Each structure stands twice: as C-alpha cells, then as structure tokens.
Tab-separated table of C-alpha atoms in Angstrom:
chain	number	residue	atom	x	y	z
A	1	MET	CA	17.061	60.461	65.707
A	2	ALA	CA	18.856	62.598	68.161
A	3	PRO	CA	16.756	63.505	71.134
A	4	ARG	CA	15.884	67.152	71.286
A	5	TRP	CA	16.017	69.128	74.441
A	6	PRO	CA	12.412	70.006	74.943
A	7	GLN	CA	12.174	73.606	73.918
A	8	GLY	CA	10.000	74.248	76.897
A	9	ARG	CA	12.994	73.628	79.124
A	10	SER	CA	14.534	76.976	78.506
A	11	CYS	CA	11.221	78.714	78.991
A	12	GLN	CA	10.751	77.051	82.337
A	13	GLN	CA	13.661	78.878	83.755
A	14	PRO	CA	12.608	81.716	85.996
A	15	ALA	CA	12.360	84.883	83.984
A	16	TRP	CA	15.063	86.627	85.914
A	17	ARG	CA	17.521	83.884	85.112
A	18	ALA	CA	16.941	83.956	81.419
A	19	GLU	CA	16.809	87.727	81.489
A	20	GLY	CA	19.852	87.895	83.650
A	21	ALA	CA	22.070	87.297	80.727
A	22	CYS	CA	20.857	90.413	79.062
A	23	GLY	CA	19.422	92.336	81.965
A	24	SER	CA	22.612	93.028	83.769
A	25	GLY	CA	24.177	94.196	80.603
A	26	ARG	CA	26.952	95.801	82.494
A	27	ARG	CA	28.124	92.570	83.933
A	28	ARG	CA	27.441	90.142	81.228
A	29	GLY	CA	28.763	90.077	77.798
A	30	ALA	CA	26.963	89.713	74.582
A	31	ALA	CA	24.907	86.621	74.393
A	32	ARG	CA	23.980	85.110	71.164
A	33	THR	CA	21.941	82.280	69.954
A	34	GLN	CA	23.270	78.870	69.514
A	35	HIS	CA	25.448	79.204	66.557
A	36	GLY	CA	24.561	76.299	64.447
A	37	GLY	CA	22.458	73.664	65.999
A	38	ASP	CA	22.383	70.482	64.091
A	39	GLY	CA	23.663	71.774	60.847
A	40	ASP	CA	27.095	72.568	62.074
A	41	ALA	CA	27.460	69.518	64.183
A	42	ALA	CA	26.815	67.535	61.089
A	43	ALA	CA	29.290	69.564	59.131
A	44	GLY	CA	32.002	68.509	61.471
A	45	GLY	CA	32.089	71.205	64.012
A	46	PRO	CA	33.790	74.515	64.034
A	47	GLN	CA	36.506	75.366	61.615
A	48	GLY	CA	39.501	75.379	63.799
A	49	GLY	CA	42.229	77.871	63.865
A	50	GLU	CA	40.467	80.135	61.525
A	51	ALA	CA	40.556	83.822	61.144
A	52	GLU	CA	43.006	85.715	63.193
A	53	ARG	CA	40.306	88.204	63.855
A	54	GLY	CA	38.449	85.468	65.615
A	55	ALA	CA	41.410	84.583	67.731
A	56	GLY	CA	41.984	88.129	68.703
A	57	ARG	CA	38.424	88.637	69.603
A	58	ARG	CA	38.445	85.724	71.973
A	59	GLU	CA	40.567	87.627	74.358
A	60	ALA	CA	38.873	90.917	73.946
A	61	PRO	CA	36.025	92.269	75.954
A	62	GLY	CA	34.002	92.529	72.869
A	63	GLY	CA	32.509	95.404	71.040
A	64	ALA	CA	29.191	96.787	70.144
A	65	GLY	CA	29.606	94.993	66.874
A	66	GLY	CA	26.918	95.113	64.308
A	67	HIS	CA	27.116	91.397	63.987
A	68	HIS	CA	23.875	89.723	63.193
A	69	HIS	CA	23.355	86.360	64.652
A	70	HIS	CA	21.276	83.507	63.475
A	71	GLY	CA	17.927	83.461	65.119
A	72	HIS	CA	17.234	80.181	66.759
A	73	GLY	CA	14.552	81.221	69.135
A	74	LEU	CA	16.691	81.159	72.225
A	75	HIS	CA	18.472	84.403	71.918
A	76	GLU	CA	17.833	87.636	73.663
A	77	GLY	CA	19.223	89.333	70.648
A	78	PRO	CA	20.328	92.891	70.248
A	79	ARG	CA	19.827	93.815	73.859
A	80	HIS	CA	23.026	92.038	74.710
A	81	LEU	CA	25.066	93.791	72.115
A	82	ARG	CA	23.844	97.120	73.344
A	83	GLY	CA	24.748	96.134	76.834
A	84	ARG	CA	28.365	95.815	75.908
A	85	GLY	CA	30.952	98.430	76.527
A	86	GLU	CA	34.176	99.073	74.724
A	87	ALA	CA	35.110	97.827	71.326
A	88	HIS	CA	38.720	97.230	72.165
A	89	ARG	CA	40.535	94.264	70.711
A	90	LEU	CA	43.899	92.740	71.226
A	91	GLY	CA	46.042	92.075	68.206
A	92	GLY	CA	44.974	88.957	66.422
A	93	ARG	CA	47.148	85.994	67.148
A	94	ARG	CA	46.489	82.748	65.420
A	95	ARG	CA	45.688	79.878	67.663
A	96	GLY	CA	45.443	76.385	66.396
A	97	GLU	CA	42.893	73.932	67.513
A	98	GLY	CA	43.652	72.268	70.770
A	99	GLU	CA	46.429	74.611	71.684
A	100	GLN	CA	46.142	76.012	75.123
A	101	ALA	CA	44.798	79.391	74.424
A	102	GLY	CA	43.862	80.505	77.825
A	103	VAL	CA	41.764	79.706	80.754
A	104	ARG	CA	38.442	81.349	80.960
A	105	GLN	CA	35.804	81.319	83.523
A	106	SER	CA	32.296	81.358	82.381
A	107	THR	CA	28.784	81.040	83.557
A	108	GLU	CA	26.493	78.486	82.141
A	109	ASP	CA	23.497	79.973	80.471
A	110	GLN	CA	21.458	77.372	78.786
A	111	VAL	CA	21.595	73.829	77.637
A	112	GLN	CA	20.894	73.443	73.995
A	113	GLN	CA	21.257	70.506	71.756
A	114	LYS	CA	24.265	68.581	73.066
A	115	ARG	CA	25.942	71.728	74.292
A	116	TRP	CA	25.903	74.424	76.882
A	117	LYS	CA	25.754	78.077	76.034
A	118	VAL	CA	28.287	79.768	78.198
A	119	GLU	CA	28.831	83.417	78.933
A	120	THR	CA	32.456	84.463	78.980
A	121	ASN	CA	32.542	88.244	78.983
A	122	SER	CA	33.321	88.306	75.303
A	123	ARG	CA	31.510	89.671	72.314
A	124	LEU	CA	29.681	86.450	71.669
A	125	ASP	CA	28.723	83.655	73.959
A	126	SER	CA	30.878	80.587	74.022
A	127	VAL	CA	29.857	77.035	73.535
A	128	LEU	CA	30.729	74.026	75.630
A	129	LEU	CA	29.980	70.874	73.769
A	130	LEU	CA	28.960	67.933	75.871
A	131	SER	CA	31.502	65.889	74.049
A	132	SER	CA	34.175	68.252	75.320
A	133	MET	CA	33.415	67.593	78.927
A	134	ASN	CA	34.713	64.897	81.157
A	135	LEU	CA	32.313	62.956	83.266
A	136	PRO	CA	33.054	63.106	86.967
A	137	GLY	CA	35.708	60.603	87.763
A	138	GLY	CA	37.045	60.787	84.251
A	139	GLU	CA	35.022	57.923	82.830
A	140	LEU	CA	34.753	57.482	79.170
A	141	ARG	CA	31.762	59.252	77.873
A	142	ARG	CA	29.014	57.322	76.261
A	143	ARG	CA	27.221	59.606	73.887
A	144	SER	CA	23.736	58.565	74.603
A	145	ALA	CA	20.437	60.070	75.414
A	146	GLU	CA	20.854	59.355	79.118
A	147	ASP	CA	24.113	61.217	78.957
A	148	GLU	CA	22.429	64.367	77.756
A	149	LEU	CA	19.640	64.136	80.239
A	150	ALA	CA	22.060	63.460	83.037
A	151	MET	CA	24.055	66.521	82.051
A	152	ARG	CA	21.750	68.680	84.071
A	153	ASP	CA	22.778	66.805	87.159
A	154	TYR	CA	26.356	67.837	86.694
A	155	LEU	CA	25.877	71.456	85.766
A	156	GLN	CA	23.049	73.917	86.214
A	157	GLU	CA	22.361	77.311	84.793
A	158	GLY	CA	24.361	79.926	86.608
A	159	ASP	CA	27.244	77.620	87.457
A	160	LEU	CA	30.775	78.810	87.080
A	161	ILE	CA	33.301	76.714	85.230
A	162	SER	CA	36.905	77.034	84.297
A	163	ALA	CA	37.641	75.822	80.816
A	164	GLU	CA	40.119	76.089	78.052
A	165	VAL	CA	39.529	77.411	74.596
A	166	GLN	CA	39.457	74.611	72.121
A	167	SER	CA	38.780	76.479	68.927
A	168	VAL	CA	37.227	79.570	67.530
A	169	PHE	CA	34.316	79.658	65.137
A	170	SER	CA	34.536	81.763	62.051
A	171	ASP	CA	32.308	84.434	63.497
A	172	GLY	CA	34.352	84.729	66.632
A	173	ALA	CA	32.377	82.556	69.006
A	174	VAL	CA	34.524	80.302	71.051
A	175	SER	CA	34.282	76.608	71.720
A	176	LEU	CA	35.408	75.491	75.157
A	177	HIS	CA	36.457	72.211	76.644
A	178	THR	CA	37.117	70.901	80.109
A	179	ARG	CA	39.077	67.873	79.146
A	180	SER	CA	41.670	68.139	81.854
A	181	LEU	CA	41.057	67.358	85.469
A	182	LYS	CA	42.111	70.786	86.560
A	183	TYR	CA	39.173	72.368	84.745
A	184	GLY	CA	35.572	71.970	85.577
A	185	LYS	CA	32.932	73.335	87.856
A	186	LEU	CA	34.015	75.867	90.435
A	187	GLY	CA	32.873	75.512	93.996
A	188	GLN	CA	32.738	78.042	96.768
A	189	GLY	CA	34.595	81.261	96.335
A	190	VAL	CA	34.371	84.798	95.073
A	191	LEU	CA	34.289	86.059	91.509
A	192	VAL	CA	35.726	89.421	90.559
A	193	GLN	CA	35.133	90.766	87.089
A	194	VAL	CA	37.751	93.037	85.638
A	195	SER	CA	38.700	94.273	82.237
A	196	PRO	CA	40.531	91.501	80.377
A	197	SER	CA	43.286	93.880	79.399
A	198	LEU	CA	44.430	94.071	82.997
A	199	VAL	CA	45.123	90.365	83.315
A	200	LYS	CA	48.717	89.590	82.462
A	201	ARG	CA	49.196	86.739	80.035
A	202	GLN	CA	51.140	84.054	81.817
A	203	LYS	CA	51.932	80.392	81.438
A	204	THR	CA	49.905	79.304	84.410
A	205	HIS	CA	46.581	80.702	85.389
A	206	PHE	CA	46.070	78.730	88.543
A	207	HIS	CA	47.999	80.157	91.458
A	208	ASP	CA	48.160	78.976	95.043
A	209	LEU	CA	49.121	82.044	96.971
A	210	PRO	CA	51.152	81.623	100.145
A	211	CYS	CA	48.688	83.735	102.083
A	212	GLY	CA	46.245	80.870	102.202
A	213	ALA	CA	43.947	81.119	99.207
A	214	SER	CA	44.100	80.238	95.543
A	215	VAL	CA	43.376	82.328	92.556
A	216	ILE	CA	42.470	81.639	88.947
A	217	LEU	CA	43.251	84.525	86.607
A	218	GLY	CA	41.086	84.017	83.581
A	219	ASN	CA	42.112	85.579	80.312
A	220	ASN	CA	38.617	86.887	79.893
A	221	GLY	CA	38.843	89.054	82.970
A	222	PHE	CA	37.026	86.787	85.382
A	223	ILE	CA	39.109	86.282	88.508
A	224	TRP	CA	38.148	83.461	90.814
A	225	ILE	CA	39.356	83.431	94.418
A	226	TYR	CA	38.769	80.304	96.421
A	227	PRO	CA	40.075	78.522	99.505
A	228	THR	CA	42.987	76.245	98.692
A	229	PRO	CA	41.709	72.684	98.696
A	230	GLU	CA	43.436	70.630	101.358
A	231	GLN	CA	44.498	67.663	99.408
A	232	LYS	CA	44.919	67.427	95.680
A	233	ASP	CA	42.510	64.621	95.102
A	234	GLU	CA	42.423	62.873	91.796
A	235	GLU	CA	38.834	63.802	91.326
A	236	ALA	CA	39.641	67.485	91.246
A	237	GLY	CA	38.031	69.096	88.258
A	238	GLY	CA	35.087	66.843	88.557
A	239	PHE	CA	31.698	68.091	89.270
A	240	THR	CA	31.316	67.452	92.948
A	241	THR	CA	31.260	70.635	94.965
A	242	ASN	CA	32.361	70.890	98.530
A	243	LEU	CA	29.476	72.545	100.330
A	244	GLU	CA	30.929	72.708	103.808
A	245	PRO	CA	31.186	76.155	105.346
A	246	VAL	CA	34.543	77.768	104.740
A	247	PRO	CA	36.352	78.714	107.985
A	248	LEU	CA	36.477	82.359	109.000
A	249	SER	CA	40.245	82.698	108.637
A	250	ASP	CA	40.064	81.584	105.016
A	251	ARG	CA	37.174	83.937	104.414
A	252	GLU	CA	39.167	86.878	105.665
A	253	VAL	CA	42.031	86.043	103.352
A	254	ILE	CA	39.657	85.734	100.425
A	255	SER	CA	37.905	89.018	101.215
A	256	ARG	CA	41.212	90.797	101.579
A	257	LEU	CA	42.427	89.420	98.257
A	258	ARG	CA	39.204	90.489	96.618
A	259	ASN	CA	39.573	94.031	97.893
A	260	CYS	CA	43.219	94.116	96.838
A	261	ILE	CA	42.303	93.038	93.332
A	262	VAL	CA	39.629	95.737	93.189
A	263	ALA	CA	42.214	98.268	94.389
A	264	LEU	CA	44.723	97.208	91.729
A	265	VAL	CA	42.075	97.410	89.032
A	266	THR	CA	40.925	100.859	90.125
A	267	GLN	CA	44.500	102.099	89.929
A	268	LYS	CA	45.024	100.317	86.608
A	269	LEU	CA	47.842	98.011	87.626
A	270	MET	CA	48.329	94.722	85.797
A	271	LEU	CA	47.074	91.659	87.612
A	272	PHE	CA	49.365	88.721	88.085
A	273	ASP	CA	50.293	86.570	91.021
A	274	THR	CA	53.165	88.743	92.219
A	275	SER	CA	51.289	92.022	92.060
A	276	ILE	CA	48.332	90.532	93.891
A	277	LEU	CA	50.600	89.088	96.556
A	278	TYR	CA	52.497	92.331	97.095
A	279	CYS	CA	49.244	94.229	97.324
A	280	TYR	CA	47.976	91.732	99.870
A	281	GLU	CA	51.059	92.194	102.007
A	282	ALA	CA	50.839	95.964	101.733
A	283	SER	CA	47.254	95.870	102.904
A	284	LEU	CA	47.881	93.861	106.051
A	285	PRO	CA	48.166	96.864	108.401
A	286	HIS	CA	44.680	97.964	107.398
A	287	GLN	CA	41.364	96.410	108.199
A	288	ILE	CA	39.792	94.533	105.329
A	289	LYS	CA	36.902	96.921	104.889
A	290	ASP	CA	39.189	99.949	104.989
A	291	ILE	CA	40.922	98.849	101.819
A	292	LEU	CA	37.866	100.040	99.888
A	293	LYS	CA	38.427	103.635	100.913
A	294	PRO	CA	39.995	105.660	98.086
A	295	GLU	CA	42.882	107.031	100.146
A	296	VAL	CA	43.860	103.646	101.526
A	297	MET	CA	43.589	102.126	98.063
A	298	GLU	CA	46.021	104.664	96.655
A	299	GLU	CA	48.474	104.119	99.450
A	300	ILE	CA	48.492	100.364	99.103
A	301	VAL	CA	48.830	100.390	95.337
A	302	LEU	CA	51.634	102.927	95.518
A	303	GLU	CA	53.548	100.629	97.804
A	304	THR	CA	52.860	97.688	95.505
A	305	ARG	CA	54.035	99.611	92.497
A	306	GLN	CA	57.216	100.531	94.330
A	307	ARG	CA	57.960	96.958	95.260
A	308	LEU	CA	57.349	95.789	91.719
A	309	LEU	CA	59.737	98.402	90.383
A	310	ASP	CA	62.366	97.313	92.887
A	311	LEU	CA	61.833	93.737	91.757
A	312	GLU	CA	62.479	94.600	88.157
A	313	GLY	CA	65.739	96.120	89.031
B	1	MET	CA	16.380	95.615	91.974
B	2	ALA	CA	19.074	94.606	89.534
B	3	SER	CA	19.347	90.863	89.398
B	4	VAL	CA	22.601	88.963	89.469
B	5	VAL	CA	23.188	85.389	88.387
B	6	LEU	CA	25.181	83.279	90.821
B	7	SER	CA	26.002	79.630	91.125
B	8	GLU	CA	24.680	77.642	94.049
B	9	ALA	CA	28.115	77.329	95.596
B	10	GLU	CA	28.653	81.085	95.431
B	11	LYS	CA	25.314	81.712	97.082
B	12	LEU	CA	26.189	79.288	99.842
B	13	TYR	CA	29.516	80.967	100.403
B	14	ILE	CA	27.857	84.358	100.709
B	15	VAL	CA	25.177	83.115	103.080
B	16	HIS	CA	27.668	81.400	105.369
B	17	GLY	CA	29.770	84.526	105.389
B	18	VAL	CA	26.849	86.728	106.357
B	19	GLN	CA	26.053	84.339	109.186
B	20	GLU	CA	29.536	85.002	110.522
B	21	ASP	CA	29.187	88.763	110.016
B	22	LEU	CA	31.721	88.878	107.210
B	23	ARG	CA	30.576	89.933	103.795
B	24	VAL	CA	32.471	89.139	100.635
B	25	ASP	CA	34.204	92.516	100.683
B	26	GLY	CA	35.181	92.274	104.329
B	27	ARG	CA	32.497	94.533	105.726
B	28	GLY	CA	30.358	93.518	108.636
B	29	CYS	CA	26.656	93.152	108.201
B	30	GLU	CA	25.995	96.688	109.388
B	31	ASP	CA	28.885	98.498	107.765
B	32	TYR	CA	28.192	101.049	105.097
B	33	ARG	CA	30.040	101.466	101.860
B	34	CYS	CA	31.971	104.640	101.201
B	35	ALA	CA	29.395	107.422	100.787
B	36	GLU	CA	29.842	110.583	98.756
B	37	VAL	CA	27.388	113.425	99.130
B	38	GLU	CA	27.455	116.582	97.074
B	39	THR	CA	25.022	119.474	97.399
B	40	ASP	CA	24.000	122.251	95.052
B	41	VAL	CA	24.459	120.231	91.900
B	42	VAL	CA	21.403	121.350	89.942
B	43	SER	CA	21.229	125.037	89.213
B	44	ASN	CA	17.557	125.740	88.605
B	45	THR	CA	16.262	124.230	91.827
B	46	SER	CA	15.859	125.622	95.304
B	47	GLY	CA	18.124	122.906	96.628
B	48	SER	CA	19.690	119.741	95.332
B	49	ALA	CA	22.025	116.943	96.314
B	50	ARG	CA	23.637	113.877	94.858
B	51	ALA	CA	24.501	110.878	97.001
B	52	LYS	CA	26.611	107.898	96.015
B	53	LEU	CA	26.746	104.769	98.147
B	54	GLY	CA	29.037	102.377	96.350
B	55	HIS	CA	27.344	101.790	93.025
B	56	THR	CA	24.068	103.412	94.031
B	57	ASP	CA	23.682	106.912	92.670
B	58	ILE	CA	20.784	109.204	93.624
B	59	LEU	CA	20.029	112.739	92.497
B	60	VAL	CA	17.513	114.858	94.400
B	61	GLY	CA	16.135	118.243	93.439
B	62	VAL	CA	13.886	120.389	95.610
B	63	LYS	CA	11.641	123.104	94.267
B	64	ALA	CA	9.882	125.467	96.612
B	65	GLU	CA	6.567	126.849	95.466
B	66	MET	CA	3.735	128.742	97.057
B	67	GLY	CA	0.611	126.878	97.867
B	68	THR	CA	-2.307	126.592	100.227
B	69	PRO	CA	-1.846	124.766	103.507
B	70	LYS	CA	-3.673	121.514	104.029
B	71	LEU	CA	-6.968	121.731	105.867
B	72	GLU	CA	-5.932	119.569	108.776
B	73	LYS	CA	-2.664	121.442	109.319
B	74	PRO	CA	-3.413	125.096	108.552
B	75	ASP	CA	-0.259	126.545	110.032
B	76	GLU	CA	2.257	124.270	108.364
B	77	GLY	CA	3.752	123.886	104.950
B	78	TYR	CA	4.283	120.410	103.514
B	79	LEU	CA	6.517	118.247	101.333
B	80	GLU	CA	5.598	116.348	98.200
B	81	PHE	CA	7.767	113.476	97.060
B	82	PHE	CA	8.165	111.940	93.663
B	83	VAL	CA	10.571	109.117	92.986
B	84	ASP	CA	11.582	108.381	89.414
B	85	CYS	CA	13.136	104.984	88.829
B	86	SER	CA	14.562	105.651	85.420
B	87	ALA	CA	15.683	102.988	83.024
B	88	ASN	CA	19.204	104.343	83.399
B	89	ALA	CA	19.463	102.624	86.712
B	90	THR	CA	18.742	99.130	85.550
B	91	PRO	CA	17.017	97.752	82.458
B	92	GLU	CA	14.269	96.285	84.624
B	93	PHE	CA	12.936	99.788	85.104
B	94	GLU	CA	12.194	100.123	81.446
B	95	GLY	CA	8.700	101.331	80.694
B	96	ARG	CA	6.560	100.964	83.771
B	97	GLY	CA	8.787	98.491	85.555
B	98	GLY	CA	10.022	101.003	88.074
B	99	GLU	CA	6.663	102.452	89.064
B	100	GLU	CA	5.902	100.054	91.877
B	101	LEU	CA	9.266	100.551	93.472
B	102	GLY	CA	8.973	104.308	93.027
B	103	THR	CA	5.606	104.400	94.786
B	104	GLU	CA	6.906	102.274	97.631
B	105	ILE	CA	9.897	104.522	98.158
B	106	SER	CA	7.884	107.743	98.025
B	107	ASN	CA	5.379	106.377	100.543
B	108	THR	CA	8.270	105.583	102.850
B	109	LEU	CA	9.647	109.079	102.379
B	110	TYR	CA	6.307	110.587	103.299
B	111	ARG	CA	6.311	108.613	106.522
B	112	ILE	CA	9.894	109.508	107.364
B	113	PHE	CA	9.641	113.213	106.725
B	114	SER	CA	6.277	113.756	108.359
B	115	SER	CA	7.906	113.674	111.761
B	116	GLU	CA	8.471	117.036	113.393
B	117	SER	CA	12.105	116.470	114.180
B	118	CYS	CA	12.931	116.116	110.497
B	119	VAL	CA	11.727	119.340	109.002
B	120	ASP	CA	10.253	122.297	110.812
B	121	LEU	CA	7.043	122.546	108.846
B	122	LYS	CA	5.798	125.506	110.792
B	123	SER	CA	8.575	127.610	109.367
B	124	LEU	CA	7.193	126.927	105.924
B	125	CYS	CA	3.980	128.694	106.732
B	126	ILE	CA	3.460	132.244	105.491
B	127	ASN	CA	-0.151	132.978	106.266
B	128	PRO	CA	-2.100	130.392	108.222
B	129	ARG	CA	-4.829	128.865	106.131
B	130	GLU	CA	-3.853	130.886	103.122
B	131	HIS	CA	-0.269	130.689	102.012
B	132	CYS	CA	2.569	128.349	102.694
B	133	TRP	CA	5.640	126.944	101.054
B	134	VAL	CA	5.310	123.572	99.421
B	135	LEU	CA	8.558	121.735	98.832
B	136	TYR	CA	8.406	119.420	95.828
B	137	VAL	CA	11.139	116.861	96.239
B	138	ASP	CA	12.062	114.935	93.103
B	139	VAL	CA	14.247	111.890	93.489
B	140	LEU	CA	15.981	110.423	90.470
B	141	LEU	CA	17.620	107.016	90.582
B	142	LEU	CA	20.667	107.144	88.398
B	143	GLU	CA	22.194	103.829	89.289
B	144	CYS	CA	20.800	100.975	91.297
B	145	GLY	CA	23.459	99.238	93.342
B	146	GLY	CA	21.643	98.190	96.467
B	147	ASN	CA	20.460	99.885	99.648
B	148	LEU	CA	18.178	102.350	97.905
B	149	PHE	CA	16.296	103.486	100.987
B	150	ASP	CA	19.378	104.586	102.873
B	151	ALA	CA	20.925	106.322	99.905
B	152	ILE	CA	17.698	108.136	99.057
B	153	SER	CA	17.085	109.332	102.589
B	154	ILE	CA	20.666	110.624	102.805
B	155	ALA	CA	20.244	112.428	99.503
B	156	VAL	CA	16.884	113.948	100.426
B	157	LYS	CA	18.207	115.135	103.763
B	158	ALA	CA	21.185	116.752	102.066
B	159	ALA	CA	18.972	118.393	99.463
B	160	LEU	CA	16.667	119.808	102.110
B	161	PHE	CA	19.697	121.092	103.956
B	162	ASN	CA	20.683	122.868	100.768
B	163	THR	CA	17.208	124.291	100.139
B	164	SER	CA	16.551	127.935	100.660
B	165	CYS	CA	13.376	129.891	99.946
B	166	ARG	CA	12.861	133.582	99.891
B	167	ALA	CA	11.450	135.270	102.956
B	168	VAL	CA	7.908	136.384	102.371
B	169	GLU	CA	5.873	138.859	104.285
B	170	THR	CA	2.303	139.758	103.787
B	171	SER	CA	0.814	143.132	104.385
B	172	GLY	CA	-2.910	143.296	104.773
B	173	ASP	CA	-3.528	146.882	103.747
B	174	PHE	CA	-6.700	146.386	101.775
B	175	LYS	CA	-9.737	144.615	103.131
B	176	ASN	CA	-9.983	141.011	102.061
B	177	GLU	CA	-6.892	141.343	100.019
B	178	ASN	CA	-3.410	140.357	100.895
B	179	ILE	CA	-0.434	141.771	99.186
B	180	LEU	CA	2.596	139.588	99.245
B	181	LEU	CA	5.944	141.234	99.505
B	182	ILE	CA	8.940	139.127	98.706
B	183	PHE	CA	12.285	139.947	100.188
B	184	PRO	CA	15.677	138.672	99.148
B	185	THR	CA	16.778	135.524	100.937
B	186	CYS	CA	18.305	136.218	104.281
C-alpha cells in the first residue's frame, strides 16, 4: 500500500505559509487542490496534449474562472480565484506531451501524495510529480517510500524551481518536470513578477548577459535574475544551493537589471534578452536607485526603444 | 503586514545584501522610495491628504469640530486619531485582523503629535475651559506595502497642513451666556 503523506504535515506548516498562497492574492495565482490524488495516478496520469484551451491557458495569467475544483481538503478554495486579476488568454496552441512548451518558474506549495503542488502564476496550480524529478547527481530514481520521505530534503515549501511543462490536464492544470540538468531548484537571486504577455516567446529562456548576470525569462511571467555561476558543473540543475554571499559587484548588476526590467514593464515594452541588455546599458549613467524614478524610467526606456528600432532597420 | 513567501536562498541573498547596505532594488538601507503626496483630495473634510510611498497608499481626512478643552490643558485644543486598517490593504486585515495594528499606529500618532513643535495647540483654543477646536484625524490604509509609520506620519502632516477651520469669536454680552460668532475663514 502506498505510504500516505501524513495529512498533519500540511497543517504543521506555519499558518502564514499555507495562507501565503491565497493571502497575497495579488502576487500568487489561483491555487487549487490536488487534482486527482490516487485515482488519476492509477488511471495513467494526465491526458496529454488535450484540449487546446488547456494549452492556451497554460501561458495565460489566468482568469477569475468559475471553475470548481475537487475538494481534497488541502485547498484554500475560492479565495484564490478571487485573488486573480485579468481573464486574458493567449490563443490556444496545441502542445503535445513532452514537447518543450516553455520554461516556468514556480514556487513549491505543498507536498501531496507523490507530487508537489506548485504555484506558477496561472489560473490553476501546477503539479510536479516526484517521478518527473531527477535526483541530485542524476541517479536513477527508485520509487520507494524512502524516496518520498527524502523528497523534503531536496525541496521545501517556498522554494523556487525552473521546470518545463510536460503536459496539460484536461481542466487546464499543468504538469511539470525537471528532467534535464538545466532545470531544478534555483539558488540565490532575485525574482521579478511581470505579466506573462510581456515576455517574448523565444527558443531559449536561459540567457547569460554580458553585463555579468544571468536571467531566466519564464513564460509564466516570473523572471529570475541570478549571478552567473563560475563553472558549468555537471551537477547544475541538481538540488544543492550555493549559500555563499554574492559579491557586491554582482549584486549591483543584479539590482540594476531588476530595476531595468521593472522600468521596461512599466512602460509596456516586451522583455527579451536584447531589450533588457539595451535598457541596462542605457541606465548606466544613472545610479541604481534613481532608475525607479518615473522621469528616469521614461528616459531610459525611450532610449531603449530607439535602439531597438534602429536594430530592426 | 502582508506576508510574502520566499525560498531560503532568496532570503539569504536579501539578508547579505542588507548587510552590505544594498537592497534588492539598489537602494541603501536608509533610502526612501519615491513618495507622492497630494492634498485636498476629500471634499467634505476640513483637510485631507493622500500619500503614496511605493506600494503603500494612505488616505487621511481631518474634521474640525467644536468641543470642550481637556481638564489638564484648558487653553489648548487637541487631536483625536483613528486608524482604519481596511481589508482593501491586505486580506489579513479582514474582520478584526487589522485592529491591533490600527491601535498601535494611533497610539504612536498620539505620541508624535502631542509635542508642541508639531501642532500649535494653543491656536485651537477659542475660550479657555469652554470651547476649543478638536481635530478628528481619520487615517485609512488603502494599500499595505511596507513602512506604514513613515507613510502615515507624512500623510497626517500633509493633511494637517491642508486643514483650515473658521475663525471664531465669542462675545460675552449676556451674563453666564456666551454667544459664538463665526466669521468666514481668513
């Protein structure tokens, strides 16, 4: 018999953590209960590639949908849906199972039976099955009870991960996987949340900018800025975090990039590696904290826009 | 205040940054965010102001009413503060969640504005021991984005700056009776 996560586990979390998913409704997307529990796992998992509306919704910020979810005792229910904002959706594009559909960053919410509930700034919470995760070091996973219990050593609630969309459930919830070494837990850095419609769809989402930091542009609107790791070790994407203090020069670059991204978003410019880089260069004459002033923001973004137009021809 | 969920690594990054006097958005530890202050925003008050400090949004309204001076300070008017932490600001203030914070902030405001250099309370007096102006200051939290005390004190100061009451004179023609004559504001 499959071991159950003791239900008390989720209750033991500090109230603010569990509430956080719904409390800061502005920041977080709709959370929902675990979609199927045992029944679906037995039925062979999510129906892949289904429903173009599901695919479309994956990339959308989600709406105040009147979608009722299955009550499984772990949900915070309607509060999340009310917390949501716009109901805007991108056109539905079919995505097959396993196809790279986009990198998303997400925060872990809860561990449920053999899976993590993950918040991805979409209408419904996403699911990260334990079987979709690589163990640190890329060992072969042994699906055992110790595996599940040890899962909490690798990831905790509140952690940020980068993952790829594996498939979409029929109701629009998304199943994630971190089966490549470039995905996994994110270490030290800064998260900026923007509207997903401002992130340009590109082939690569991981960019190492020449100014000295790296950026992950998630399709769900979560932008992660982090110091470029020195050497590309083979264990990258694993679950060991580097906890050494980041040097001040790197911090300044990261803060400046963060402010530039906020400036671009306020002026409604699309976010991609070139626009962010141009904005960074335009902001160099100013002090980092001055970039937040409205007049400086306008000036920088105007210059960026000009350079981008010149680039196009 | 509004709670935010962060990973351990993010928290560590922020803490190390603060130790080096560099916040995530490039400000130093003692730098303010861009502040916007607007006065005279509410029409049916004696004075009002709205202050925005980043994502923190405060609305203050001041109503001036006639009252009796306090016994221990017979030749001064006084201020009464009320802070309303509405559920608009953050869902944690739903129901009675914001009461404790509201009381704490209004107690602080009492302490701040009881000093003589803040408001000239003697000018609020009309007749010692009998009539004075009482300023009822109502603070409404519209959005809770950190640094409430600073934002509220800026807003209250601006609202008091914007407050005007009518000039009042008393004429004591009849014995034991005071007639109050109210003149247009000068």
